[in-house]
XYZ file of C-alpha atoms in Angstrom:
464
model
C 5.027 104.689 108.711
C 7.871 104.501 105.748
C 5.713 103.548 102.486
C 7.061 100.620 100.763
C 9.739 100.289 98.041
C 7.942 99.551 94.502
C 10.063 97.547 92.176
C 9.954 96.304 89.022
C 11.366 93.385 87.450
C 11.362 93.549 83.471
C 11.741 90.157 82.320
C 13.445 90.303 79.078
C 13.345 86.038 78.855
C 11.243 85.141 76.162
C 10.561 82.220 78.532
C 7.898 84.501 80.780
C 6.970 82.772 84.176
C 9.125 79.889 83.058
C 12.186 81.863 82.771
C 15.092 80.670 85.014
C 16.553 84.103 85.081
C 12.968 85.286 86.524
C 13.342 83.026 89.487
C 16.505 84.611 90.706
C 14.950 88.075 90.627
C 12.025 86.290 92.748
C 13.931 84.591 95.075
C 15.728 87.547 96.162
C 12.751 90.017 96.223
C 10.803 87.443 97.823
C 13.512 87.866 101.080
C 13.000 91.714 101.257
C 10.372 92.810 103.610
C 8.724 96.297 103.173
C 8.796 96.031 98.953
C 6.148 95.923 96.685
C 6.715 94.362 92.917
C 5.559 93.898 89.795
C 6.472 91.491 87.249
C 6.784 93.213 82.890
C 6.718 89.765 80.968
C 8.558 91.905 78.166
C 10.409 89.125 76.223
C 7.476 87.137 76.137
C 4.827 89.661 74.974
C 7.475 91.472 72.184
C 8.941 88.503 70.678
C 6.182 88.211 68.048
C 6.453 91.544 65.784
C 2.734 92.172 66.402
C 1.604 92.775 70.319
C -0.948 94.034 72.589
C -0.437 97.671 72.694
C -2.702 97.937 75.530
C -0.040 95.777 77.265
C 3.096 98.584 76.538
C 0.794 101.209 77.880
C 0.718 99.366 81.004
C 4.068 98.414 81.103
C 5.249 101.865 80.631
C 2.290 102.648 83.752
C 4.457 100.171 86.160
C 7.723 101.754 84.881
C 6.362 105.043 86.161
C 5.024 103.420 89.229
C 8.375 101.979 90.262
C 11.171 103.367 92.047
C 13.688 100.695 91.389
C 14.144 98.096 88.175
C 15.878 95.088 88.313
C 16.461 94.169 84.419
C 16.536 90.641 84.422
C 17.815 88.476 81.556
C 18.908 85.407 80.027
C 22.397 86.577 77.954
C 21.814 85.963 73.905
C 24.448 85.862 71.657
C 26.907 87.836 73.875
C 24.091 90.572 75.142
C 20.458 90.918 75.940
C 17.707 89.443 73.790
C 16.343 91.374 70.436
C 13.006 91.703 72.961
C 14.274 93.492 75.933
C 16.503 96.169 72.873
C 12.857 96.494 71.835
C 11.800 97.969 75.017
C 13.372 100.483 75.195
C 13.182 101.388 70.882
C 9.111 101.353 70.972
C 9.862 103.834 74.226
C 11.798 105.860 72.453
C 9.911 106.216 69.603
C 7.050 107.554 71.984
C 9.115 110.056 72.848
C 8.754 108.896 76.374
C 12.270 108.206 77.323
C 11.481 110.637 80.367
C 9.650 107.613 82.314
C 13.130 106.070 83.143
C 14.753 109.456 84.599
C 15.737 108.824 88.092
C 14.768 105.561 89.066
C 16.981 103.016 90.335
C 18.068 100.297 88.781
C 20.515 97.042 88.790
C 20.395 93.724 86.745
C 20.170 90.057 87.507
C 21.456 88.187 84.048
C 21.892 84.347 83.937
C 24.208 82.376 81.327
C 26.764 80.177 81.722
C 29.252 83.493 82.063
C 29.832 83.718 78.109
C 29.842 87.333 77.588
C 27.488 87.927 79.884
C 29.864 91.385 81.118
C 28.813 92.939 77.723
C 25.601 92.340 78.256
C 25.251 93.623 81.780
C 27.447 96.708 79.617
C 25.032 97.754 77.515
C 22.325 97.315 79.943
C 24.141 99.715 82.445
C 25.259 102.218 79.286
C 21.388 102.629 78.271
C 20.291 102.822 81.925
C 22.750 105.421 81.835
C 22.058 107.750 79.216
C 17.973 107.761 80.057
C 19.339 109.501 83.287
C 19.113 105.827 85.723
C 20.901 105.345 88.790
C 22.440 102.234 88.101
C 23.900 99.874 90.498
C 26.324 97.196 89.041
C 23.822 94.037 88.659
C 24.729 89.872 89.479
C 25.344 87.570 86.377
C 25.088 83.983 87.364
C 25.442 80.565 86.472
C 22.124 78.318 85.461
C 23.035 76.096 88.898
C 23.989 78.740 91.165
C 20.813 79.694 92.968
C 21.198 75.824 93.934
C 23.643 76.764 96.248
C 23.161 77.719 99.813
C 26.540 80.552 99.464
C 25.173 81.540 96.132
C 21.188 82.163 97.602
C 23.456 84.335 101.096
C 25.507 86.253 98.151
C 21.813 86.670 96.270
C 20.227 88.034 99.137
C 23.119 90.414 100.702
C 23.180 91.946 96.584
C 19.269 92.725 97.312
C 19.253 93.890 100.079
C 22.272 96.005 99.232
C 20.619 97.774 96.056
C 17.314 98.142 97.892
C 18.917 99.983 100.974
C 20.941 102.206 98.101
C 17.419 103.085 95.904
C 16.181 104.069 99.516
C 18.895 106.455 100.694
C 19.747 107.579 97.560
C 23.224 106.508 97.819
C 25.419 108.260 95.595
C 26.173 106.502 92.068
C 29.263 106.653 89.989
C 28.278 106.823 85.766
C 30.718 104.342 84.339
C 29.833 104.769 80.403
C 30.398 108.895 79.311
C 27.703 110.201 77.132
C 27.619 109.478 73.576
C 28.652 112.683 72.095
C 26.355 114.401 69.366
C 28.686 115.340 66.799
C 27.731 113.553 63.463
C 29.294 111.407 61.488
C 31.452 112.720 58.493
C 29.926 112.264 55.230
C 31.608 110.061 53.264
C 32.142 111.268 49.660
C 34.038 108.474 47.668
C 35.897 109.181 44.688
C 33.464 108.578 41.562
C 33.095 104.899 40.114
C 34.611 103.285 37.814
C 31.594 101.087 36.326
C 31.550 97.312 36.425
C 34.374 95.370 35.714
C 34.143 91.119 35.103
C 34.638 89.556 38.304
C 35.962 86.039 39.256
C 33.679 83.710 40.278
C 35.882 80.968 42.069
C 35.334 82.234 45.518
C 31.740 82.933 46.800
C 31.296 85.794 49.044
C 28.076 87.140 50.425
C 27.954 90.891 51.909
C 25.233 91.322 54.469
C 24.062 95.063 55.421
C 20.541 96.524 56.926
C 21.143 99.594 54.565
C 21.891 99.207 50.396
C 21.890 101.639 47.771
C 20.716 104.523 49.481
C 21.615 107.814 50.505
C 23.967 106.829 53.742
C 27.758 106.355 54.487
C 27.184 102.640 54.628
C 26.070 102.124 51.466
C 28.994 104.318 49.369
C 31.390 102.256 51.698
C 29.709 98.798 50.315
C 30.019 100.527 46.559
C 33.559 101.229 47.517
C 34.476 97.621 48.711
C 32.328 95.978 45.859
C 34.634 97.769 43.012
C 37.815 96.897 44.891
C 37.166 93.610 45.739
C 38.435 91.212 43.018
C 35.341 88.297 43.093
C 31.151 88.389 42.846
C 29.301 88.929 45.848
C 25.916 88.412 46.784
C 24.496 91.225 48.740
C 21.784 90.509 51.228
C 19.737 93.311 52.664
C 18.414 91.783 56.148
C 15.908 93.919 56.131
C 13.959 92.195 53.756
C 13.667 89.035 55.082
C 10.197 87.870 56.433
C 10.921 87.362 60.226
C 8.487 85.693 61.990
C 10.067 86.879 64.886
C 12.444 86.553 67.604
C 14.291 83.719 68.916
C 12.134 82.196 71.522
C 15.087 80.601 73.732
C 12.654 77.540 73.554
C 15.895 75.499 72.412
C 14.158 73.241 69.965
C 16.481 73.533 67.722
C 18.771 72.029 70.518
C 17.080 68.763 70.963
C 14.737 68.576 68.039
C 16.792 70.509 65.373
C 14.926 72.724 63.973
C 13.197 76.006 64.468
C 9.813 76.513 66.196
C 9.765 79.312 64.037
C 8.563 78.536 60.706
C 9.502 81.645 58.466
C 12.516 79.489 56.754
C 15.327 81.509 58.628
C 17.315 78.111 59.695
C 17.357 76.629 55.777
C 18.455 80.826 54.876
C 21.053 81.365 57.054
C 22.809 77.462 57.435
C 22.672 77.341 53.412
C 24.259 80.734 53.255
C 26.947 80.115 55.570
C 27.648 76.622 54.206
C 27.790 77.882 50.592
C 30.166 80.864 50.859
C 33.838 81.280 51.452
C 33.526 85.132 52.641
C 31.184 87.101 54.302
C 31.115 91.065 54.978
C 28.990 92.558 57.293
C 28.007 96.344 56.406
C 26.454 97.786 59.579
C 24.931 100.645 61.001
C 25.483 101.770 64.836
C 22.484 102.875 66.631
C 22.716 104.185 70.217
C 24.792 101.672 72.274
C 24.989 99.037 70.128
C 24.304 98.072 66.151
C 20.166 98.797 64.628
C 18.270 96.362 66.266
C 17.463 94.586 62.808
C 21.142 93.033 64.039
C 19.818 91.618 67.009
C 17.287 89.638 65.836
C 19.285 88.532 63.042
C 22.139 87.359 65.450
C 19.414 85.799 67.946
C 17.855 83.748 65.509
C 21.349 82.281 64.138
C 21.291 80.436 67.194
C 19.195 77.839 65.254
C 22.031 76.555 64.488
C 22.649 75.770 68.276
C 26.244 75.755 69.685
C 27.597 74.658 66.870
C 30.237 77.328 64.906
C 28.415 77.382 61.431
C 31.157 80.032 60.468
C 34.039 78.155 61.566
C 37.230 78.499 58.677
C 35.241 81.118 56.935
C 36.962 84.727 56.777
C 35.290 88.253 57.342
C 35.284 91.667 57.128
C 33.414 94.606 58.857
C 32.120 97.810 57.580
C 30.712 99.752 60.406
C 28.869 103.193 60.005
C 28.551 104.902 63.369
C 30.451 105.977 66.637
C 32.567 102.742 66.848
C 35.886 104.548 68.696
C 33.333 105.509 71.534
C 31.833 102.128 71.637
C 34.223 99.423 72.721
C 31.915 97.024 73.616
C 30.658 96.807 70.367
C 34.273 96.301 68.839
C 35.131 93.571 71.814
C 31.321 91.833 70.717
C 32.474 91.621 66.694
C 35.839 90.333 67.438
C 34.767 87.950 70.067
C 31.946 86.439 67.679
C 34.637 85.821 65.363
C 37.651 84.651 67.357
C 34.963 81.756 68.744
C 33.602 80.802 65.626
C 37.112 80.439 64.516
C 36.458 82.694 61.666
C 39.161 84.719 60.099
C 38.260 88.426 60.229
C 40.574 90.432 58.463
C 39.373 93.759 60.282
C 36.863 96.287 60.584
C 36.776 99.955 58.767
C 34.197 102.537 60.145
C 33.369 105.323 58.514
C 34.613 108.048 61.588
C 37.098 109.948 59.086
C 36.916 113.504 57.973
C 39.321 112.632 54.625
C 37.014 110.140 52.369
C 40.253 109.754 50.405
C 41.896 107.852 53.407
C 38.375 105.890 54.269
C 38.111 104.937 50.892
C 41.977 103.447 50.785
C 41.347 101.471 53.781
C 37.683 100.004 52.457
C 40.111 99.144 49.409
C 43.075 97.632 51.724
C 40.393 95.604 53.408
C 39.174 94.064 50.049
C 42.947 93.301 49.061
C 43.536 91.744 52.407
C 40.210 89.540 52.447
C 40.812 88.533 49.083
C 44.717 87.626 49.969
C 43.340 85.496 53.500
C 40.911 83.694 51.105
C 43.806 82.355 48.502
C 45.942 81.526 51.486
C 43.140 80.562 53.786
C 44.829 82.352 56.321
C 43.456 81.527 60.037
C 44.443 84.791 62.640
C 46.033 83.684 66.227
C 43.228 83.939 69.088
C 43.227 86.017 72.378
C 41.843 85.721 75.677
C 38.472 86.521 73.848
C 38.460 83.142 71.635
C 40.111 81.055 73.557
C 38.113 81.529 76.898
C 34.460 81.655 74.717
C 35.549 78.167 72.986
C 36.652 76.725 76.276
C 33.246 77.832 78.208
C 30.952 76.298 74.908
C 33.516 73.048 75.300
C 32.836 72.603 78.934
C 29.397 73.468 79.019
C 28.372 71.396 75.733
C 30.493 68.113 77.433
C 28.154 68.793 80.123
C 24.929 68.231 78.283
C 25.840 65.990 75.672
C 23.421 63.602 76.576
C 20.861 65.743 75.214
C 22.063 68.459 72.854
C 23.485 65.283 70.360
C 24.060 67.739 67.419
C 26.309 69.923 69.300
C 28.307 67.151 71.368
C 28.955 64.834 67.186
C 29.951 68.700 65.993
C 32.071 68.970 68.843
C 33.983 65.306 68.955
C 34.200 65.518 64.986
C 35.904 68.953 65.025
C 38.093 67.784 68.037
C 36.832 70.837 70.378
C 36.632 68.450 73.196
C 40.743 69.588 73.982
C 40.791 68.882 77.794
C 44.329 69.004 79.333
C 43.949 65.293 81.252
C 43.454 63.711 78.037
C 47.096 64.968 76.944
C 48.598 61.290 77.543
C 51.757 62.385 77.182
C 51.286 65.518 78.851
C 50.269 63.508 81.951
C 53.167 60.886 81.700
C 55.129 64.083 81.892
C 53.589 65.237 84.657
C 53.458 61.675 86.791
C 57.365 61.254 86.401
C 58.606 64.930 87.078
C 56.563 65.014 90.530
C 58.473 63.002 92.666
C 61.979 64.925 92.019
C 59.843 68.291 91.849
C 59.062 67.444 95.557
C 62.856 67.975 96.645
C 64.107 71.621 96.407
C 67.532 70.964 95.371
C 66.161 69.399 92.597
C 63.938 71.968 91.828
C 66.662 74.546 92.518
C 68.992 72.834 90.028
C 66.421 72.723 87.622
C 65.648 76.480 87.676
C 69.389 77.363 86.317
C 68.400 75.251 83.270
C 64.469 75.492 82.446
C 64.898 78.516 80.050
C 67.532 77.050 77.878
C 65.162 74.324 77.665
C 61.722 76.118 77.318
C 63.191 76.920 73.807
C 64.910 74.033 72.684
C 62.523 73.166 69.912
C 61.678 76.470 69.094
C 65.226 77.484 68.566
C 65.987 74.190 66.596
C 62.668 74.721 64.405
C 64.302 78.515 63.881
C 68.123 77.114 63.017
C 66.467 74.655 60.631
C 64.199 76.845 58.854
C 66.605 79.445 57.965
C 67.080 80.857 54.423
């Protein structure tokens, strides 16, 4: 008789047993005959910083145990919760990365599809590179498993990785390895000393590494001398975290944050007193050091609201950044949303210092030029379809999450199409001729001359 299938669902839902994204992974595994499973509560036992470490030994027991893992997650600030990252760090740290080699695995993540591809990215990427077979996971929507198609769909992706982990179905790697070639050291050109700075623009630089020995912090030295006004550097390090972000949404419907280590007051007076902010950074594997992620998680106190929105930006990254994409498409996203301004990013991947130091310097002249002229950048697909997810889903719960829906009518985010008036008067009178093809046919010869009209006349009348 064929033994049973052992799975394991990590949880990374701070949420535990009362995680929605835990019931999709039960539903489906609840279907499959001839499984055993197992249930790792890891968000909800690693969001406090101190934990039962009688709890990771057995958690990294049921990991050996298992021949498949279905990572299942709620999608935080465009990737996986701080607690799930944290896995796999206090794992590594162990030196046990070995437990994951070979075992199957997949991942069921639930969000309201806002970014929720780079999450299942980095999930797949770390998978990966501890030597997992990983099958592309199922991302779905808070009311899909509602929905008798959705539950068939559900099932037929369960059974389909199950009956792959069992005939070891051949896998195709979709990340390539990181490679191990270091960084180059950065060796800027010596200092100049202070000079007086202008204090009419407030700018605040945060970094998890400052005056020390590393790339980041001669690149902050760099952009401190070069940049023209006073900034306030912020090592997020030293904060006091209580923890991580809970996902218990009280700041949603209460407004403010079950946790009580005064991160809401920090971060909301920081934003809403500066005019800048850099962000010096470090890579670390597949993504930033996980200092980042619970940093980001927690500025969700704020809710959906864009706290950043008008502000402008710049990046100074310290790591792989050309290999890691995802990372690149995560900072500009966060910004294009937010409707921040982010004048670019500089990493530190350059043999010449004298070139990396010029373009630290360009980036300081260009911030400092976007904050006189309070430039605001044009948006791509990766603004414009973030801010039209948060619109729709916010319109959707405004009956609850108040804060968000007054931030949202006051800032005039609410920009549905069928409340264009004239847009729809438009629309009303051309559909009745638009139902006869000679009309339409005559109108064809003569739409491009008047796609343009008021563009061109704008250009005639605004020449020099």
């Amino acid at each position: 008789m064929e033994e049973n299938s052992k799975v394991l669902i990590v949880n990374g839902s701070p949420k535990g047993d009362l995680s929605l994204s835990l019931q999709h992974s039960l539903y489906m595994l609840g279907q499959e005959p001839s499984i055993d499973y197992r249930v790792a509560q890891v968000g909800e036992v690693l969001s406090d910083r101190e934990f039962d470490k009688e709890w990771l030994q057995k958690t990294m027991a049921d990991i050996r145990w298992c021949d498949a893992i279905v990572f299942t997650t709620p999608v935080y600030t465009m990737l996986v919760p701080w607690q799930l990252m944290r896995l796999f760090s206090l794992i590594n740290a162990m030196g046990e990365d070995k437990i994951f080699k070979d075992k199957w695995a997949t991942g069921m993540l639930t969000c309201f599809h806002y970014y929720d591809h780079l999450a299942e990215a980095w999930i797949r990427a770390t998978c990966e590179d501890l030597g997992m077979h990983y099958i592309e996971g199922r991302t779905a929507d808070n009311a899909d498993m509602l929905k008798s198609r959705e539950r068939k769909d559900m099932r037929f992706f369960m059974h389909s990785f199950l009956d792959s982990c069992r005939n070891k179905a051949p896998v195709e790697r979709k990340f390539a390895p990181l490679p191990d070639t270091p960084i180059p050291r950065f060796s800027p050109s010596p200092r100049q000393g202070k000079t007086k700075k202008d204090d009419s623009f407030k700018t605040v630089l945060l970094t998890d590494e400052y005056q020390k020995k590393g790339n980041l912090s001669g690149m902050i030295e760099v952009f401190l001398e070069a940049y023209p006004y006073q900034v306030q550097v912020i090592d997020i390090n030293e904060f006091p975290f209580e923890s991580g972000c809970k996902g218990c949404l009280q700041c949603e419907f209460v407004g403010d944050c079950a946790r009580k280590d005064g991160f809401q007051s920090f971060y909301i007076d920081l934003v809403n007193s500066c005019d800048a902010i850099v962000y010096a950074m470090n890579l670390e594997k597949r993504y930033l050091k996980p200092i980042w992620k619970l940093f980001l998680d927690r500025t969700f106190a704020n809710g959906h609201r864009t706290s950043m929105m008008g502000k402008h930006t710049g990046y100074l990254i310290s790591g792989q950044l050309r290999n890691l994409p995802n990372v690149r498409e995560f900072l500009e996203g966060k910004d294009q949303v937010g409707k921040e301004n982010s004048v670019g990013i500089v990493s530190d991947e350059y043999e010449d210092s004298a070139y990396l130091e010029s373009l630290i310097t360009d980036l300081a002249r260009r911030l400092d030029l976007s904050i006189l002229e309070n430039y605001q950048k044009s948006k791509t697909f990766l603004g414009l379809g973030g801010q039209k997810i948060f619109r729709d889903l916010i319109y959707g719960m405004r009956g609850f999450a108040k804060d968000d829906h007054r931030f949202y009518r006051k800032n005039k985010l609410y920009d549905f199409p069928q409340r264009k008036v004239g847009n729809q008067m438009f629309n009303i009178l051309m559909g009745i001729p638009f139902s006869f093809k000679f009309f339409r046919r005559e109108a064809h010869k003569k739409i491009p001359e008047m796609y343009i009209l008021q563009h061109k006349h704008i250009v005639e009348s605004h020449r020099q």
